[in-house]
CSV table of C-alpha atoms and ligand atoms in Angstrom, one decimal:
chain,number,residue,atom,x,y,z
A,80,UNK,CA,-104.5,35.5,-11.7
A,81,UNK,CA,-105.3,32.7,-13.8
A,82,UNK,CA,-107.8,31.8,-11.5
A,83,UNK,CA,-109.5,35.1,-12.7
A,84,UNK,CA,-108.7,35.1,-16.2
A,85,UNK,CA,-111.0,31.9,-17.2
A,86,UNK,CA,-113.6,33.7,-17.0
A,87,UNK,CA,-113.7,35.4,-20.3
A,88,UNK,CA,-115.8,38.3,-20.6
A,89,UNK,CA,-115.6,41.3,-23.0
A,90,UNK,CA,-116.5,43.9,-20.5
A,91,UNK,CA,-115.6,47.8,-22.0
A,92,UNK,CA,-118.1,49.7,-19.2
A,93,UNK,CA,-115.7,49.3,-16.7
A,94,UNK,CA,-118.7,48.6,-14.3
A,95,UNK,CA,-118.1,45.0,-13.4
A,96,UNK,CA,-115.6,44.4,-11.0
A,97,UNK,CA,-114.2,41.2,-8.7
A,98,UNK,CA,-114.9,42.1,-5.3
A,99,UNK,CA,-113.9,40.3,-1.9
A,100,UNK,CA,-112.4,36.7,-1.0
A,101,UNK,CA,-111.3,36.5,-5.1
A,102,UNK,CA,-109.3,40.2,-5.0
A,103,UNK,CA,-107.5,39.1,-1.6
A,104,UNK,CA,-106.7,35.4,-2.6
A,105,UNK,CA,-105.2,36.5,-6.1
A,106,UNK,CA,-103.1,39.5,-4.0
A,107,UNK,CA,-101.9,36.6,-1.8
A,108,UNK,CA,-101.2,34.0,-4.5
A,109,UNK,CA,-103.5,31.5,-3.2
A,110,UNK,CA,-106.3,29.6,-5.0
A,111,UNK,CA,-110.2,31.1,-4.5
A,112,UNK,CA,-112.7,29.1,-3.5
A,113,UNK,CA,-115.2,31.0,-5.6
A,114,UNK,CA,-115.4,33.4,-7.7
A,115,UNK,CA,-117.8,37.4,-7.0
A,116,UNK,CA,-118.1,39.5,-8.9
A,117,UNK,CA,-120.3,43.0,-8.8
A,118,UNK,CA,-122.0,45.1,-11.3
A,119,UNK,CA,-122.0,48.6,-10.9
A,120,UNK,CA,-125.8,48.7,-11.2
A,121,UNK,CA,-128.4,46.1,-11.7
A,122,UNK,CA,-126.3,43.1,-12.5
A,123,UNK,CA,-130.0,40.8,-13.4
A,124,UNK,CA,-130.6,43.3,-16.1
A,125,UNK,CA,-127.1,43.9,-17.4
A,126,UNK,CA,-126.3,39.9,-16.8
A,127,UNK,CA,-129.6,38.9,-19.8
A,128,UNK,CA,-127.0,39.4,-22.4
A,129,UNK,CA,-124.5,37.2,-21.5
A,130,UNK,CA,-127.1,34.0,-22.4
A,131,UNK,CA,-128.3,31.5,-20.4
A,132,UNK,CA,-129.7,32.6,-17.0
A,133,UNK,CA,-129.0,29.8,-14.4
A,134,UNK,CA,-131.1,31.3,-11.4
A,135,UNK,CA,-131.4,35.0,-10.0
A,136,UNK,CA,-132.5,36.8,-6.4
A,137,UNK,CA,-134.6,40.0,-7.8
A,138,UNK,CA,-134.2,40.9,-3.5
A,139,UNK,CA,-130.5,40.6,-3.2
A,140,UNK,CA,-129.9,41.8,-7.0
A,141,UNK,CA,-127.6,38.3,-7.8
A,142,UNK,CA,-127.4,36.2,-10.9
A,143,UNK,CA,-125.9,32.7,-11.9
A,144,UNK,CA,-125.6,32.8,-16.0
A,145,UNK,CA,-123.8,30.3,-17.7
A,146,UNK,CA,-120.4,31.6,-19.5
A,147,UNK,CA,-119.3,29.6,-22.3
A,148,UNK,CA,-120.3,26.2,-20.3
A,149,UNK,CA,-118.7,27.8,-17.0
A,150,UNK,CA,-121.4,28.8,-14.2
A,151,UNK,CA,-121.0,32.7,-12.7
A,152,UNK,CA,-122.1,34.9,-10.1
A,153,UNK,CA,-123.3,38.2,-10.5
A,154,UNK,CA,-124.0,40.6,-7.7
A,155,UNK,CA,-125.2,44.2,-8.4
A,156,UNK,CA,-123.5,46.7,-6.6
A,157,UNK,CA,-125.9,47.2,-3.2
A,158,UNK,CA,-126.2,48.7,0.2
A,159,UNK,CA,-127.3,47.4,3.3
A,160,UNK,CA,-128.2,48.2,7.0
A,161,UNK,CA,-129.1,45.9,10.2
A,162,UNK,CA,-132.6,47.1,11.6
A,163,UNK,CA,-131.9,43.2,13.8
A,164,UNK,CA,-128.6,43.3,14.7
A,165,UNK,CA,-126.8,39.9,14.8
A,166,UNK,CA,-129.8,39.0,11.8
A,167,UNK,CA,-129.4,38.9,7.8
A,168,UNK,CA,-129.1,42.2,7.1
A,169,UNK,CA,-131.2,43.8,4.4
A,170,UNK,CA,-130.8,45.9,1.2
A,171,UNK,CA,-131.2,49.2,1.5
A,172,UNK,CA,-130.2,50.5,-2.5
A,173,UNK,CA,-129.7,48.0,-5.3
A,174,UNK,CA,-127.3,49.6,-7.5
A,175,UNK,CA,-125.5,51.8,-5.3
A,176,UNK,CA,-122.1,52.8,-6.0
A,177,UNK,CA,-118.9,50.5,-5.6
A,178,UNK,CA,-117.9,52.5,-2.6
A,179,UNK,CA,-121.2,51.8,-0.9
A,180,UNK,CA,-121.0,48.4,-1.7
A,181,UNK,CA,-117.3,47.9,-0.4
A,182,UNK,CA,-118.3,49.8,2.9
A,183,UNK,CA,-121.0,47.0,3.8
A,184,UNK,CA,-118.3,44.4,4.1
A,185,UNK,CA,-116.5,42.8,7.2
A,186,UNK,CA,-113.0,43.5,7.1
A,187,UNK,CA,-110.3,45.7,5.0
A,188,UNK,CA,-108.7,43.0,2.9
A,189,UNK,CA,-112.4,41.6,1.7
A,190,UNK,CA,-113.2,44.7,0.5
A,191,UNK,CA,-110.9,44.8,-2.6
A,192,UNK,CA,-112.6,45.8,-5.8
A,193,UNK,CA,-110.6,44.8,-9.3
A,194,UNK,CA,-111.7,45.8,-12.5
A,195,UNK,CA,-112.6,43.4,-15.1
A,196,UNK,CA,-112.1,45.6,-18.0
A,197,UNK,CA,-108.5,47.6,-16.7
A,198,UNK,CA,-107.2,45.3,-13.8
A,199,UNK,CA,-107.1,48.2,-11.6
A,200,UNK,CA,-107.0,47.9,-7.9
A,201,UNK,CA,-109.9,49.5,-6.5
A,202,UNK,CA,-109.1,50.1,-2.6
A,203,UNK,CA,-111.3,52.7,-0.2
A,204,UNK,CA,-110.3,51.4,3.1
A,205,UNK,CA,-106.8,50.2,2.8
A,206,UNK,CA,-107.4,46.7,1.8
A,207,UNK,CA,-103.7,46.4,0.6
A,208,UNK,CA,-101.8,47.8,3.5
A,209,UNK,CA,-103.4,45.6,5.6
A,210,UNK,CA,-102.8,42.8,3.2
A,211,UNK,CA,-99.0,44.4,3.7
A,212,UNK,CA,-99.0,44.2,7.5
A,213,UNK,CA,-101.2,41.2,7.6
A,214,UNK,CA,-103.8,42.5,9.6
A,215,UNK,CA,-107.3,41.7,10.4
A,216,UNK,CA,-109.0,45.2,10.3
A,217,UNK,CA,-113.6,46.0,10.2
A,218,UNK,CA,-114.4,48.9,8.3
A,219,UNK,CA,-116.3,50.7,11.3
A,220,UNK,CA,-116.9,50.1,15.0
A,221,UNK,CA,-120.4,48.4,15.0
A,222,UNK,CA,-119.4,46.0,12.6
A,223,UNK,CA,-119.4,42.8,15.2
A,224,UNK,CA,-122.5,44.3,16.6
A,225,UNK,CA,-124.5,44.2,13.0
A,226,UNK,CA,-122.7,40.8,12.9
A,227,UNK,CA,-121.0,39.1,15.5
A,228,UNK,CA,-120.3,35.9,13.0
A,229,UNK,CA,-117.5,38.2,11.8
A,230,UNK,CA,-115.8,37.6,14.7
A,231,UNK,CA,-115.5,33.8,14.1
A,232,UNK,CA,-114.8,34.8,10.2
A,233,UNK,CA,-112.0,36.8,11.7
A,234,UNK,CA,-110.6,33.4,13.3
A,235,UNK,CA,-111.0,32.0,10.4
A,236,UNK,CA,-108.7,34.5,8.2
A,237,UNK,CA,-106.4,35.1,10.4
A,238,UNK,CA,-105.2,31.5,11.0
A,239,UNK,CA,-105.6,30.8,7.2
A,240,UNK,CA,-103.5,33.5,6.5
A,241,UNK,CA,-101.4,33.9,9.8
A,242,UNK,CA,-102.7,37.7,9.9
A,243,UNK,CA,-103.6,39.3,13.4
A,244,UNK,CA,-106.5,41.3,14.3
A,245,UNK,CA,-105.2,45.2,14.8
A,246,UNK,CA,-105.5,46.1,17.8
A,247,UNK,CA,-108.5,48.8,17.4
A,248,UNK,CA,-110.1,45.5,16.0
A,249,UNK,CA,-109.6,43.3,19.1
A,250,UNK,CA,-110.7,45.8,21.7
A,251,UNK,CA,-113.9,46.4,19.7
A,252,UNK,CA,-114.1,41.9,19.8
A,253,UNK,CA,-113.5,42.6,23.1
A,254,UNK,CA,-116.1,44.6,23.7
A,255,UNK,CA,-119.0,42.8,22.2
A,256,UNK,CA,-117.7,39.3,23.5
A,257,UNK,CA,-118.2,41.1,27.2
A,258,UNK,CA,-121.7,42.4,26.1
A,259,UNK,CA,-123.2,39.6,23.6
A,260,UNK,CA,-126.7,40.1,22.7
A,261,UNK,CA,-127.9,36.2,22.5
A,262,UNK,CA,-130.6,37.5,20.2
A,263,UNK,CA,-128.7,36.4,16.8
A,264,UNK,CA,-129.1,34.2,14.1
A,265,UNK,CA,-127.3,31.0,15.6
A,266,UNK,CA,-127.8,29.5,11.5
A,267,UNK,CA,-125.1,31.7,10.4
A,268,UNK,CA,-123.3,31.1,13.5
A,269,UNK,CA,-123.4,27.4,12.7
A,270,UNK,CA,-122.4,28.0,9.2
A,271,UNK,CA,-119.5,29.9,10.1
A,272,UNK,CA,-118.4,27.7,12.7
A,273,UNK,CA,-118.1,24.2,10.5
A,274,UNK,CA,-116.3,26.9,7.8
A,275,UNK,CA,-113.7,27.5,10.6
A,276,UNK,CA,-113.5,24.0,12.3
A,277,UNK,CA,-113.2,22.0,9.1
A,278,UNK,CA,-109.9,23.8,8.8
A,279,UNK,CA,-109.1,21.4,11.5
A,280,UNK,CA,-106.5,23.3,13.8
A,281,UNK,CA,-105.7,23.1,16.8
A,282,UNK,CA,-104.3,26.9,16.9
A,283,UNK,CA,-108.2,28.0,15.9
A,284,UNK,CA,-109.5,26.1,18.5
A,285,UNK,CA,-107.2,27.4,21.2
A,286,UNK,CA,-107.6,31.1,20.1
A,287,UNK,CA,-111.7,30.2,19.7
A,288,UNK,CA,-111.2,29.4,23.3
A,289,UNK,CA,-108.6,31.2,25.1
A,290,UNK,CA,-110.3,34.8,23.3
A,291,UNK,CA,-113.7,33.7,24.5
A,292,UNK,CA,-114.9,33.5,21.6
A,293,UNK,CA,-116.8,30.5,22.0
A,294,UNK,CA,-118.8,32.7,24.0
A,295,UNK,CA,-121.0,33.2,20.7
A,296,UNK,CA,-122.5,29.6,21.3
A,297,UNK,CA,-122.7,29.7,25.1
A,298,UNK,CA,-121.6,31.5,28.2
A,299,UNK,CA,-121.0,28.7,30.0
A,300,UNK,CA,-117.1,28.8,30.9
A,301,UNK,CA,-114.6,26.4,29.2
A,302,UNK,CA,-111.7,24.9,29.6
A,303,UNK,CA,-108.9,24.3,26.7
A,304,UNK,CA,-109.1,20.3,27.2
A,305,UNK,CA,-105.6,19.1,27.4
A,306,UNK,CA,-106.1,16.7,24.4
A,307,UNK,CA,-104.8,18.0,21.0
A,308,UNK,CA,-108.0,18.0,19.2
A,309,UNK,CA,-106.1,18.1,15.4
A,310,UNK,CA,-104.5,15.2,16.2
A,311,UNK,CA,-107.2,13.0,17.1
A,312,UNK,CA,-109.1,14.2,14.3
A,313,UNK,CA,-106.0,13.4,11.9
A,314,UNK,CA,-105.7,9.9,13.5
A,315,UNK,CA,-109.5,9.0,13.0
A,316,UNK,CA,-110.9,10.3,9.7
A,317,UNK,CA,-114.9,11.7,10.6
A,318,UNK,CA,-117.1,13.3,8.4
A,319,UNK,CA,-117.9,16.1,11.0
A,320,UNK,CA,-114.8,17.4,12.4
A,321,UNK,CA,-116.3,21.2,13.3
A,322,UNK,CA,-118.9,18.7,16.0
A,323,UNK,CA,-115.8,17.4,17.0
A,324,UNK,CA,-114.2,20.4,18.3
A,325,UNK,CA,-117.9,22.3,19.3
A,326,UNK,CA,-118.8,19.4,21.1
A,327,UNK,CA,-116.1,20.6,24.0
A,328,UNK,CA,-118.7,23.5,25.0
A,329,UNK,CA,-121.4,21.8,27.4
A,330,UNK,CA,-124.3,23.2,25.8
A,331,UNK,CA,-124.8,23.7,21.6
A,332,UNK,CA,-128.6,24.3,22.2
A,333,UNK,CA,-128.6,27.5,21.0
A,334,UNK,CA,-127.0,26.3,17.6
A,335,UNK,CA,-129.9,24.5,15.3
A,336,UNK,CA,-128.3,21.0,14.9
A,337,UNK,CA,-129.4,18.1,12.6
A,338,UNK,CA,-130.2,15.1,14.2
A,339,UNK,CA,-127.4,13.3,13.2
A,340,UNK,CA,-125.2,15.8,15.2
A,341,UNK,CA,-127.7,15.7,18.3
A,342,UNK,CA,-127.3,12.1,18.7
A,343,UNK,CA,-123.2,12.4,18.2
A,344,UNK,CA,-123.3,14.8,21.5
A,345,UNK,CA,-126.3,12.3,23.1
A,346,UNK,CA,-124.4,8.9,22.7
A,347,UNK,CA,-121.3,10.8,24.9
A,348,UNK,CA,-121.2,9.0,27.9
A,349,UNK,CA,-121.1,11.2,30.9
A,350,UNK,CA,-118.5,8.7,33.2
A,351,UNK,CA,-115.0,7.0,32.3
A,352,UNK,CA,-116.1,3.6,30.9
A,353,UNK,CA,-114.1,1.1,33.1
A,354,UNK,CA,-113.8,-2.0,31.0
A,355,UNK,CA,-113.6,-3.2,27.3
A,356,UNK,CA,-116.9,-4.4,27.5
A,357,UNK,CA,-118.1,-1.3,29.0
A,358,UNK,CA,-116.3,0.9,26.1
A,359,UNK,CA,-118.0,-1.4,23.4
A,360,UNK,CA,-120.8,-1.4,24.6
A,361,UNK,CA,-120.9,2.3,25.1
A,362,UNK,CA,-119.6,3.0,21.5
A,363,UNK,CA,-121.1,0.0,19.0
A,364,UNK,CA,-124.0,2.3,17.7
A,365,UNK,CA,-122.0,5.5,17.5
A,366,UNK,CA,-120.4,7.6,15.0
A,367,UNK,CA,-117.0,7.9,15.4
A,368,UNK,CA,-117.0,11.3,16.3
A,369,UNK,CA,-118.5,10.5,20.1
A,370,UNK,CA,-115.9,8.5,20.4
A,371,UNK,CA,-113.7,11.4,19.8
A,372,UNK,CA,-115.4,13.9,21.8
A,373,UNK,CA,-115.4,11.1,25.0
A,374,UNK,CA,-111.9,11.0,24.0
A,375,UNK,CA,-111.6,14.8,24.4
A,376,UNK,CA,-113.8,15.4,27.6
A,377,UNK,CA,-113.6,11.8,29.8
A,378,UNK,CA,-110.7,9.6,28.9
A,379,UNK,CA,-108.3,9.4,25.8
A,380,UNK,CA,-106.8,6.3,26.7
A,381,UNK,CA,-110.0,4.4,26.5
A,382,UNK,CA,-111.3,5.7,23.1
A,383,UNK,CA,-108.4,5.4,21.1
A,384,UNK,CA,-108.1,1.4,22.8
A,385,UNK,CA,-111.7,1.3,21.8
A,386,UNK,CA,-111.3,2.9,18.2
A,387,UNK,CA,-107.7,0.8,17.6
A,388,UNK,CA,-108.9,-2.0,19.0
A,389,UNK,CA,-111.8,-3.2,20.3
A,390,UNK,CA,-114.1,-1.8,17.6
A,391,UNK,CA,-112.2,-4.8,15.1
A,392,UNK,CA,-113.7,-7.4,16.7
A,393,UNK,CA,-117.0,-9.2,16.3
A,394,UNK,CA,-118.2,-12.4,17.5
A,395,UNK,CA,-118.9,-15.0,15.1
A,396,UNK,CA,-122.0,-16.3,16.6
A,397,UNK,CA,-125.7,-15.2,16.3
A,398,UNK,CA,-129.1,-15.8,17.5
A,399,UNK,CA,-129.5,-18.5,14.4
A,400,UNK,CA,-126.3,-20.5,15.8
A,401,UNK,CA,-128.1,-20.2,19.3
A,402,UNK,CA,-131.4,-21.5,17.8
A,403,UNK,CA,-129.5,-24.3,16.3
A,404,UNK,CA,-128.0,-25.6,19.8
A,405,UNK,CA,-131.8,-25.7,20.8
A,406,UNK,CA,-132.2,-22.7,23.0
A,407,UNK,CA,-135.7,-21.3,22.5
A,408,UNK,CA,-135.5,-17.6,22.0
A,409,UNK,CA,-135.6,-15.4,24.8
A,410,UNK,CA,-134.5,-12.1,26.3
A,411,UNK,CA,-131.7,-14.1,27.6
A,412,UNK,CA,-130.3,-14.6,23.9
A,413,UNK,CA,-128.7,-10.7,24.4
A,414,UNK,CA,-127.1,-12.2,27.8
A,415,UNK,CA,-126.0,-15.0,26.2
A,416,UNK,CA,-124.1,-12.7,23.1
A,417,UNK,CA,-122.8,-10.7,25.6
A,418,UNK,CA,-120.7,-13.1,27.3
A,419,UNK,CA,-120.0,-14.3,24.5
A,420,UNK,CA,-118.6,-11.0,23.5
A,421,UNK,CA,-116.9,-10.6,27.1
A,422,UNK,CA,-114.9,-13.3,26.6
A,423,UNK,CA,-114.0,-12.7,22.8
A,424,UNK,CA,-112.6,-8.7,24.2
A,425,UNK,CA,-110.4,-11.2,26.5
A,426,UNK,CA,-109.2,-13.1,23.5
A,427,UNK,CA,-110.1,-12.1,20.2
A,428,UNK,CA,-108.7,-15.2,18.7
A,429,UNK,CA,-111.4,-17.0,19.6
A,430,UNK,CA,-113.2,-19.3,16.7
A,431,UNK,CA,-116.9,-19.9,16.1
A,432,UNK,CA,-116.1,-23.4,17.8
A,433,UNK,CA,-114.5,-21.7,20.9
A,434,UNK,CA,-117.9,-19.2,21.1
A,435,UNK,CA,-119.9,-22.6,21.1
A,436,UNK,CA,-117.8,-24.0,23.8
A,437,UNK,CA,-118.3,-20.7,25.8
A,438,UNK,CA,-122.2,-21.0,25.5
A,439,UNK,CA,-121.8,-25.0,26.4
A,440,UNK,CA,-120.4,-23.8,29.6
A,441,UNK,CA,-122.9,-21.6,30.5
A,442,UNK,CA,-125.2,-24.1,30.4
A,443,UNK,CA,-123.2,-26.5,31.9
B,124,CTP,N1,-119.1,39.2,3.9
B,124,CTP,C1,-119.3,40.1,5.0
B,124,CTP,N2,-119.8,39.7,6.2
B,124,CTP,C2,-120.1,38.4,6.4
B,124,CTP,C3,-119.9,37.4,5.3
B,124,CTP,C4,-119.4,37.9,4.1
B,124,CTP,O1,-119.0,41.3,4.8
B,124,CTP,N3,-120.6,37.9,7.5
B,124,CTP,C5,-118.5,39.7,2.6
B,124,CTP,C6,-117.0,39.8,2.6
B,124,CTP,O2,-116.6,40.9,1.9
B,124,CTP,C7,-116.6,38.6,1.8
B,124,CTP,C8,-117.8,38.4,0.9
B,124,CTP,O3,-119.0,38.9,1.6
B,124,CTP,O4,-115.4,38.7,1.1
B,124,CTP,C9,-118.1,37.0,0.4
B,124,CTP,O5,-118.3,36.1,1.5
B,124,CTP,P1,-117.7,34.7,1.6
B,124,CTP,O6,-117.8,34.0,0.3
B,124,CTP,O7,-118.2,34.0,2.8
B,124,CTP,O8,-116.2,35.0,1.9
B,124,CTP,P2,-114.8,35.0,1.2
B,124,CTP,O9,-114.1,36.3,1.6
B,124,CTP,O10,-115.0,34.8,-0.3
B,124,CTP,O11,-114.1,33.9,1.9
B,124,CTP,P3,-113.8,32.4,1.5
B,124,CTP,O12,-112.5,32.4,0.9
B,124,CTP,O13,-113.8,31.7,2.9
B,124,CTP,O14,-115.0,31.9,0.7
């Protein structure tokens, strides 16, 4: 409730309402990310009144206005269809009733309407008996065909809120997981996936798995790796945890990656690294997140002695100190540091002095 109630707006029409994730957190007692709300009607024209106009989508019928220094979204009330299915959908009416409007959503408990002006519930598809039974329920059978990323959302929910799909539900994910038309927007796919993966559990990764679901991104079979994924990702903060646990599948092409996340699936090696220097090597330049995913596919052992360990020490010299004893620079400067650095992974006590001594010796 209070997350709804700082939001102070003197609305008697009875034509604005809170609408999806907002409705279901409050009914749940759990904090919203963010904040919808719908207009019966053309929000952009009923929204000029209430002063500073922040940015608006004339196409989608949504407004950002500024409310006594807070920032909020507007959405007018609107219908939609999916001429591409798996593609953004588009509007069909802007303006349509509140019943239209619910009935374009994904599942039963996002479809929750509350009034601003009364506080009534507003409930056409039995939003709050699912909430009851905790179940995960779409409002008609094509839904995962208009929009298979639903299907990942579904995940998503139902391990944030320990609900379970109802059973029409999962036949019908069933269904289009056997049958899945590759011609989607992967974007959304993407988007949906870090949403679901930053959550950072091992139970959505073993349902995203064991369900097939992971079939979205590729048909390529998978195996649950044995290595508890959350754990890892616990032990060894990374910025990216959803690449983390999508690196498992072989083959992300179909997803539209940055280059920063190409080069954290590139820099995997494909064979068990034998030695320390083999692992440093390996690793120096990477992020830590191929170390996690070799950790996850090739050899645990190895990356976390790399990531505990080995990844702490650096030798002292450089190619100035190597100048300095006379040798003229050369390709063999890198052979030179790397024995250096052999012998330091053997005893990383080693002082400058002792580094010296090693190159003396090998030019002894
Ligand atoms: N929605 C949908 N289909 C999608 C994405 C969104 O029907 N593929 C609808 C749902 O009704 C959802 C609303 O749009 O409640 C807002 O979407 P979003 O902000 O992504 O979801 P929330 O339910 O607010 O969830 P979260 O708490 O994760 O933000």
């Amino acid at each position: 409730m209070a997350v709804m109630n700082i939001i102070n707006i003197n609305d008697t029409s009875n034509k604005l309402f809170y609408i999806g994730g907002v409705v279901r957190d409050e009914l749940l007692g759990r904090k919203s990310l963010d904040i919808d709300i719908t207009y019966v009607g053309n929000a952009i024209e009923y929204c000029a009144r209430f002063g500073k106009i922040i940015r608006e989508n004339p196409d989608f019928g949504t407004i950002r206005v500024n409310i006594g220094g807070q920032e909020v979204d507007f959405a007018s009330t609107r219908s939609e269809s999916y001429p591409r299915k798996g593609h953004l959908p588009v509007v069909d009416k802007i303006g349509c009733s509140l019943k239209e409007d619910v009935l374009r959503r994904d599942f039963t408990i996002n479809a929750l309407a509350k009034s601003v002006t009364t506080g009534e519930i507003i409930d056409y598809t039995g939003g709050l008996e699912d909430l009851k039974n905790k179940k995960l329920r779409v409002l008609h059978d094509e839904s995962f065909v208009d929009d298979p990323t639903r299907i990942i959302r579904g995940l998503k929910f139902s391990v944030r809120f320990g609900f379970e799909l109802d059973e029409h539900t999962r036949i019908l994910q069933e269904k289009y997981l056997s049958n899945i038309n590759y011609d989607m927007s992967f974007k959304r796919v993407k988007k949906e996936l870090i949403e679901t993966f930053s959550l950072n559990s091992q139970k959505v990764f073993e349902i995203f798995i064991n369900d097939g679901i992971y079939k979205l991104v590729t048909p390529n079979e998978v195996k649950l790796p044995k290595v508890n994924i959350e754990k890892l990702v616990n032990d060894y903060a990374v910025e990216l945890p959803w690449i983390v646990y999508a690196g498992v599948l072989s083959d992300l092409s179909r997803l539209p990656l940055t280059k920063t996340e190409q080069k954290i699936l590139d820099d995997v090696p494909e064979n068990i690294l034998k030695t320390d220097f083999e692992l440093y090597k390996a690793f120096e330049n990477s992020r830590t997140e191929t170390v996690l995913l070799y950790a996850i596919l090739k050899d645990e052992t190895g990356a976390r002695h790399y990531l505990d360990e080995l990844r702490n020490i650096k030798i002292s010299v450089t190619g100035k100190d190597l100048q300095k004893l006379g040798i003229k620079p050369s390709p063999k400067y890198n052979e030179i540091l790397d024995e250096v650095l052999r012998q330091k992974l053997k005893n990383p006590c080693l002082t400058i002095d002792d580094e010296i001594a090693v190159i003396a010796d090998l030019f002894a």
